[in-house]
Structures are given as structure tokens and as C-alpha cells.
């Protein structure tokens, strides 16, 4: 399988933060953001692998600041590095107050998605080619995060 550039499967989604998505402080529930993150990570991994994927792990999620009702929530996702069947996906979430023209980063997350066949068995995926400075940094640091995942699994 030919390697594919990160840009081939990079995705962006924008959503409006509405009252049913928020708590008594008018800020969005973490679980709601997590569902959005899982969805865009799956779409990105499906685009890269051209097959069905499952979430093997949500490796880290950092909620850096809150998003409020009326904010535009923009998610950006890309495949940072691949194994045989697994793809590490990095997701960044920004909240934009469009009335005041202010943007802040609210959340960042790393997930591992696995390409699977019709029976749910792992399937090989193409390698990824980093092109930008950020993509190269994420590519170079992926083995350390993988090691961290392995150590976490060993502690179970
Ligand atoms: C429980 C739920 O419903 S959560 C909702 C959605 N998620 C799911 O349903 C996924 C449920 N899990 C599964 O289907 C399986 O555990 C799978 C497909 C993820 C892995 O299947 P396994 O039989 O363990 O396959 P295998 O050991 O060959 O691993 C396949 C790849 O997944 C990776 N992997 C497996 N488990 C994990 C994990 N917990 N975290 C990160 N990567 C993992 C492996 O490192 C391997 O990567 P590689 O092919 O790039 O080397």
C-alpha cells in the first residue's frame, strides 16, 4: 500500500454550542466534546484507511478551557502515525466567539483507531507522510506516546 500524506485525510468540523449541550454554567459538557472528538477521529481514520475503523483507545484528553453557549466549536483531526492496523489520530478543538472575534483552544486529544475487516479483525493500513513542521513533530513523538500506552496497559 502506498503511503499517504497527512493532508489527504485531515478533517475539520464546526458545530454551534447549544443550550442542551451545556451545564448550569452555560459551558459545554466534556462528554459532548468527547463524542465529537471520537466521531471526527473515526472519519479521519476511515478516510486514511479506506475501511471501517474502531476506537481502540482514547489515549489522552485535555480540557484546556471552556466553550460557552453560542460559541462555534471547531474540531481539526489528522493521522499522526500508523502501525500495521492502528492509526494514532490527533484532535484539536477551538472555541470561537464569533461576535467578539476571539478564538481559544479548548481541548486536545490523542486516540488510537484500528482498521477492521467485515468480521472486526484488524486490517493493514498505509503509512502516513508528514509534510508540515507540526505534522513532523507529531510523527516523531508518536513512538513515545505508544510506549506510554504500552506501559499503561502493563499496569492493568
Ligand atoms: C467496547 C466498545 O464498544 S468501545 C466502542 C468502540 N470500540 C470498539 O468497539 C473496539 C473494541 N475492541 C476491539 O474490537 C479490538 O480490541 C481491536 C480491534 C481494537 C484490537 O483487536 P486485537 O484482537 O487486540 O488485535 P491486535 O492485538 O492485533 O491489535 C491490533 C492493533 O490494535 C492496537 N491496539 C489494540 N488494543 C489497543 C489499545 N487498547 N490501545 C491502543 N492500541 C491498541 C495494537 O497495538 C495493534 O496495532 P498495530 O496493528 O498497528 O500493531
mmCIF file of C-alpha atoms and ligand atoms in Angstrom:
data_model
loop_
_atom_site.group_PDB
_atom_site.id
_atom_site.type_symbol
_atom_site.label_atom_id
_atom_site.label_comp_id
_atom_site.label_asym_id
_atom_site.label_seq_id
_atom_site.Cartn_x
_atom_site.Cartn_y
_atom_site.Cartn_z
ATOM 1 C CA UNK A 1 0.000 0.000 0.000
ATOM 2 C CA UNK A 2 1.299 3.448 -0.934
ATOM 3 C CA UNK A 3 1.949 5.892 1.918
ATOM 4 C CA UNK A 4 -0.447 8.855 2.040
ATOM 5 C CA UNK A 5 0.234 12.447 3.099
ATOM 6 C CA UNK A 6 -1.352 13.581 6.363
ATOM 7 C CA UNK A 7 -3.256 16.231 4.382
ATOM 8 C CA UNK A 8 -5.127 13.519 2.454
ATOM 9 C CA UNK A 9 -7.253 12.621 5.492
ATOM 10 C CA UNK A 10 -7.077 15.814 7.587
ATOM 11 C CA UNK A 11 -10.591 16.911 8.562
ATOM 12 C CA UNK A 12 -12.314 19.950 10.073
ATOM 13 C CA UNK A 13 -15.846 20.209 11.501
ATOM 14 C CA UNK A 14 -17.623 23.217 13.003
ATOM 15 C CA UNK A 15 -20.599 22.996 15.377
ATOM 16 C CA UNK A 16 -22.637 25.539 17.296
ATOM 17 C CA UNK A 17 -22.708 25.116 21.102
ATOM 18 C CA UNK A 18 -26.423 24.978 22.015
ATOM 19 C CA UNK A 19 -28.169 25.056 25.440
ATOM 20 C CA UNK A 20 -28.950 21.279 25.555
ATOM 21 C CA UNK A 21 -25.185 20.587 25.270
ATOM 22 C CA UNK A 22 -24.273 22.664 28.323
ATOM 23 C CA UNK A 23 -24.276 22.580 32.116
ATOM 24 C CA UNK A 24 -25.542 25.110 34.665
ATOM 25 C CA UNK A 25 -22.527 27.344 33.923
ATOM 26 C CA UNK A 26 -23.589 27.526 30.235
ATOM 27 C CA UNK A 27 -20.414 25.680 29.245
ATOM 28 C CA UNK A 28 -20.347 22.515 27.153
ATOM 29 C CA UNK A 29 -20.255 19.064 28.812
ATOM 30 C CA UNK A 30 -16.906 17.299 28.489
ATOM 31 C CA UNK A 31 -18.699 14.139 27.352
ATOM 32 C CA UNK A 32 -20.292 16.020 24.470
ATOM 33 C CA UNK A 33 -16.887 17.257 23.290
ATOM 34 C CA UNK A 34 -15.545 13.720 23.662
ATOM 35 C CA UNK A 35 -18.308 12.350 21.402
ATOM 36 C CA UNK A 36 -17.433 14.963 18.755
ATOM 37 C CA UNK A 37 -13.734 14.067 19.084
ATOM 38 C CA UNK A 38 -14.432 10.341 18.686
ATOM 39 C CA UNK A 39 -16.569 10.998 15.604
ATOM 40 C CA UNK A 40 -14.042 13.175 13.755
ATOM 41 C CA UNK A 41 -11.202 10.799 14.694
ATOM 42 C CA UNK A 42 -13.182 7.904 13.184
ATOM 43 C CA UNK A 43 -13.929 9.872 9.999
ATOM 44 C CA UNK A 44 -10.266 10.844 9.610
ATOM 45 C CA UNK A 45 -9.066 7.281 10.160
ATOM 46 C CA UNK A 46 -11.699 5.923 7.729
ATOM 47 C CA UNK A 47 -10.556 8.381 5.080
ATOM 48 C CA UNK A 48 -6.888 7.407 5.582
ATOM 49 C CA UNK A 49 -7.509 3.637 5.620
ATOM 50 C CA UNK A 50 -10.480 3.487 3.256
ATOM 51 C CA UNK A 51 -12.173 0.988 5.546
ATOM 52 C CA UNK A 52 -14.201 0.652 8.736
ATOM 53 C CA UNK A 53 -12.446 1.564 11.984
ATOM 54 C CA UNK A 54 -12.997 1.125 15.710
ATOM 55 C CA UNK A 55 -11.709 3.241 18.582
ATOM 56 C CA UNK A 56 -9.112 1.103 20.385
ATOM 57 C CA UNK A 57 -8.316 3.797 22.947
ATOM 58 C CA UNK A 58 -8.764 7.429 23.779
ATOM 59 C CA UNK A 59 -5.227 7.898 24.996
ATOM 60 C CA UNK A 60 -5.430 11.397 26.390
ATOM 61 C CA UNK A 61 -7.909 14.244 26.590
ATOM 62 C CA UNK A 62 -7.014 17.637 27.993
ATOM 63 C CA UNK A 63 -9.774 20.164 28.552
ATOM 64 C CA UNK A 64 -7.804 23.408 28.473
ATOM 65 C CA UNK A 65 -10.634 25.944 28.625
ATOM 66 C CA UNK A 66 -14.436 26.016 28.475
ATOM 67 C CA UNK A 67 -16.669 26.647 25.457
ATOM 68 C CA UNK A 68 -19.883 28.598 26.048
ATOM 69 C CA UNK A 69 -23.381 28.604 24.565
ATOM 70 C CA UNK A 70 -23.234 30.435 21.222
ATOM 71 C CA UNK A 71 -19.560 29.607 20.590
ATOM 72 C CA UNK A 72 -18.579 27.924 17.338
ATOM 73 C CA UNK A 73 -16.676 24.746 18.192
ATOM 74 C CA UNK A 74 -14.176 23.775 15.517
ATOM 75 C CA UNK A 75 -12.507 20.359 15.548
ATOM 76 C CA UNK A 76 -9.420 19.545 13.471
ATOM 77 C CA UNK A 77 -8.162 15.966 13.174
ATOM 78 C CA UNK A 78 -5.224 14.280 11.482
ATOM 79 C CA UNK A 79 -3.489 10.896 11.445
ATOM 80 C CA UNK A 80 -0.088 11.406 13.060
ATOM 81 C CA UNK A 81 1.441 7.946 12.539
ATOM 82 C CA UNK A 82 0.343 4.420 11.746
ATOM 83 C CA UNK A 83 1.266 0.902 12.830
ATOM 84 C CA UNK A 84 0.229 -2.248 10.972
ATOM 85 C CA UNK A 85 -3.513 -1.715 11.520
ATOM 86 C CA UNK A 86 -3.601 1.133 14.033
ATOM 87 C CA UNK A 87 -3.648 4.871 13.407
ATOM 88 C CA UNK A 88 -2.885 7.491 16.015
ATOM 89 C CA UNK A 89 -5.217 10.460 15.494
ATOM 90 C CA UNK A 90 -4.643 13.919 16.989
ATOM 91 C CA UNK A 91 -7.678 16.164 17.524
ATOM 92 C CA UNK A 92 -7.602 19.854 18.427
ATOM 93 C CA UNK A 93 -10.752 21.739 19.414
ATOM 94 C CA UNK A 94 -11.131 25.528 19.240
ATOM 95 C CA UNK A 95 -13.994 27.675 20.548
ATOM 96 C CA UNK A 96 -14.736 30.858 18.621
ATOM 97 C CA UNK A 97 -16.784 33.716 19.979
ATOM 98 C CA UNK A 98 -17.815 34.987 16.579
ATOM 99 C CA UNK A 99 -19.451 38.140 17.980
ATOM 100 C CA UNK A 100 -16.239 39.271 19.669
ATOM 101 C CA UNK A 101 -13.836 37.736 17.134
ATOM 102 C CA UNK A 102 -11.988 35.762 19.813
ATOM 103 C CA UNK A 103 -10.670 32.212 19.480
ATOM 104 C CA UNK A 104 -9.236 29.897 22.122
ATOM 105 C CA UNK A 105 -8.080 26.313 22.135
ATOM 106 C CA UNK A 106 -10.370 24.282 24.409
ATOM 107 C CA UNK A 107 -9.348 20.650 24.078
ATOM 108 C CA UNK A 108 -6.690 18.379 22.629
ATOM 109 C CA UNK A 109 -6.764 14.620 22.391
ATOM 110 C CA UNK A 110 -4.850 11.623 21.053
ATOM 111 C CA UNK A 111 -6.769 8.484 20.062
ATOM 112 C CA UNK A 112 -5.860 5.118 18.577
ATOM 113 C CA UNK A 113 -8.169 3.912 15.823
ATOM 114 C CA UNK A 114 -7.851 0.428 14.301
ATOM 115 C CA UNK A 115 -8.883 -0.510 10.748
ATOM 116 C CA UNK A 116 -11.029 -3.640 10.704
ATOM 117 C CA UNK A 117 -12.486 -6.001 8.113
ATOM 118 C CA UNK A 118 -16.106 -7.211 7.894
ATOM 119 C CA UNK A 119 -15.544 -9.602 10.788
ATOM 120 C CA UNK A 120 -13.964 -6.966 13.041
ATOM 121 C CA UNK A 121 -10.408 -8.292 12.612
ATOM 122 C CA UNK A 122 -7.580 -5.725 12.292
ATOM 123 C CA UNK A 123 -6.588 -4.870 8.702
ATOM 124 C CA UNK A 124 -3.314 -3.314 7.418
ATOM 125 C CA UNK A 125 -3.240 0.421 6.672
ATOM 126 C CA UNK A 126 -0.978 2.705 4.626
ATOM 127 C CA UNK A 127 1.822 4.622 6.283
ATOM 128 C CA UNK A 128 1.481 8.376 6.617
ATOM 129 C CA UNK A 129 3.795 11.081 5.260
ATOM 130 C CA UNK A 130 4.207 14.198 7.415
ATOM 131 C CA UNK A 131 4.552 17.402 5.385
ATOM 132 C CA UNK A 132 4.388 20.353 7.781
ATOM 133 C CA UNK A 133 6.551 21.154 10.817
ATOM 134 C CA UNK A 134 3.679 20.285 13.199
ATOM 135 C CA UNK A 135 2.956 17.010 11.352
ATOM 136 C CA UNK A 136 6.652 16.066 11.545
ATOM 137 C CA UNK A 137 6.752 16.834 15.301
ATOM 138 C CA UNK A 138 3.623 14.712 15.904
ATOM 139 C CA UNK A 139 5.097 11.913 13.756
ATOM 140 C CA UNK A 140 8.432 11.987 15.607
ATOM 141 C CA UNK A 141 6.817 11.984 19.066
ATOM 142 C CA UNK A 142 4.277 9.209 18.295
ATOM 143 C CA UNK A 143 6.589 6.327 19.374
ATOM 144 C CA UNK A 144 6.922 7.875 22.877
ATOM 145 C CA UNK A 145 3.142 8.099 23.202
ATOM 146 C CA UNK A 146 2.843 4.477 22.001
ATOM 147 C CA UNK A 147 5.367 3.413 24.646
ATOM 148 C CA UNK A 148 3.336 5.298 27.256
ATOM 149 C CA UNK A 149 0.187 3.417 26.110
ATOM 150 C CA UNK A 150 2.012 0.093 26.443
ATOM 151 C CA UNK A 151 3.199 0.990 29.954
ATOM 152 C CA UNK A 152 -0.350 1.959 30.917
ATOM 153 C CA UNK A 153 -1.668 -1.370 29.605
ATOM 154 C CA UNK A 154 1.034 -3.227 31.565
ATOM 155 C CA UNK A 155 -0.236 -1.596 34.799
ATOM 156 C CA UNK A 156 -3.732 -3.117 34.449
HETATM 157 C C1 LIG B 1 -16.234 -1.535 23.963
HETATM 158 C C2 LIG B 1 -16.787 -0.634 22.966
HETATM 159 O O1 LIG B 1 -17.796 -0.861 22.347
HETATM 160 S S1 LIG B 1 -15.913 0.840 22.744
HETATM 161 C C3 LIG B 1 -16.549 1.475 21.267
HETATM 162 C C4 LIG B 1 -15.750 1.288 20.035
HETATM 163 N N1 LIG B 1 -14.591 0.454 20.088
HETATM 164 C C5 LIG B 1 -14.664 -0.868 19.916
HETATM 165 O O2 LIG B 1 -15.699 -1.481 19.788
HETATM 166 C C6 LIG B 1 -13.328 -1.581 19.867
HETATM 167 C C7 LIG B 1 -13.343 -2.870 20.674
HETATM 168 N N2 LIG B 1 -12.022 -3.517 20.560
HETATM 169 C C8 LIG B 1 -11.708 -4.317 19.511
HETATM 170 O O3 LIG B 1 -12.507 -4.551 18.608
HETATM 171 C C9 LIG B 1 -10.302 -4.920 19.479
HETATM 172 O O4 LIG B 1 -9.761 -4.862 20.781
HETATM 173 C C10 LIG B 1 -9.341 -4.186 18.473
HETATM 174 C C11 LIG B 1 -9.858 -4.344 17.040
HETATM 175 C C12 LIG B 1 -9.181 -2.709 18.799
HETATM 176 C C13 LIG B 1 -7.940 -4.828 18.587
HETATM 177 O O5 LIG B 1 -8.104 -6.191 18.328
HETATM 178 P P1 LIG B 1 -6.989 -7.266 18.789
HETATM 179 O O6 LIG B 1 -7.546 -8.604 18.563
HETATM 180 O O7 LIG B 1 -6.455 -6.882 20.128
HETATM 181 O O8 LIG B 1 -5.909 -7.056 17.672
HETATM 182 P P2 LIG B 1 -4.336 -6.876 17.781
HETATM 183 O O9 LIG B 1 -3.768 -7.323 19.085
HETATM 184 O O10 LIG B 1 -3.791 -7.476 16.521
HETATM 185 O O11 LIG B 1 -4.164 -5.294 17.695
HETATM 186 C C14 LIG B 1 -4.432 -4.615 16.503
HETATM 187 C C15 LIG B 1 -3.862 -3.229 16.629
HETATM 188 O O12 LIG B 1 -4.596 -2.518 17.624
HETATM 189 C C16 LIG B 1 -3.694 -1.959 18.559
HETATM 190 N N3 LIG B 1 -4.368 -1.965 19.850
HETATM 191 C C17 LIG B 1 -5.046 -2.981 20.401
HETATM 192 N N4 LIG B 1 -5.554 -2.590 21.593
HETATM 193 C C18 LIG B 1 -5.175 -1.311 21.778
HETATM 194 C C19 LIG B 1 -5.384 -0.353 22.819
HETATM 195 N N5 LIG B 1 -6.071 -0.633 23.931
HETATM 196 N N6 LIG B 1 -4.842 0.870 22.665
HETATM 197 C C20 LIG B 1 -4.146 1.192 21.569
HETATM 198 N N7 LIG B 1 -3.919 0.329 20.532
HETATM 199 C C21 LIG B 1 -4.427 -0.906 20.660
HETATM 200 C C22 LIG B 1 -2.494 -2.885 18.548
HETATM 201 O O13 LIG B 1 -1.327 -2.236 19.016
HETATM 202 C C23 LIG B 1 -2.405 -3.219 17.079
HETATM 203 O O14 LIG B 1 -1.764 -2.159 16.396
HETATM 204 P P3 LIG B 1 -0.850 -2.446 15.056
HETATM 205 O O15 LIG B 1 -1.643 -3.364 14.156
HETATM 206 O O16 LIG B 1 -0.685 -1.107 14.438
HETATM 207 O O17 LIG B 1 0.413 -3.060 15.522
#
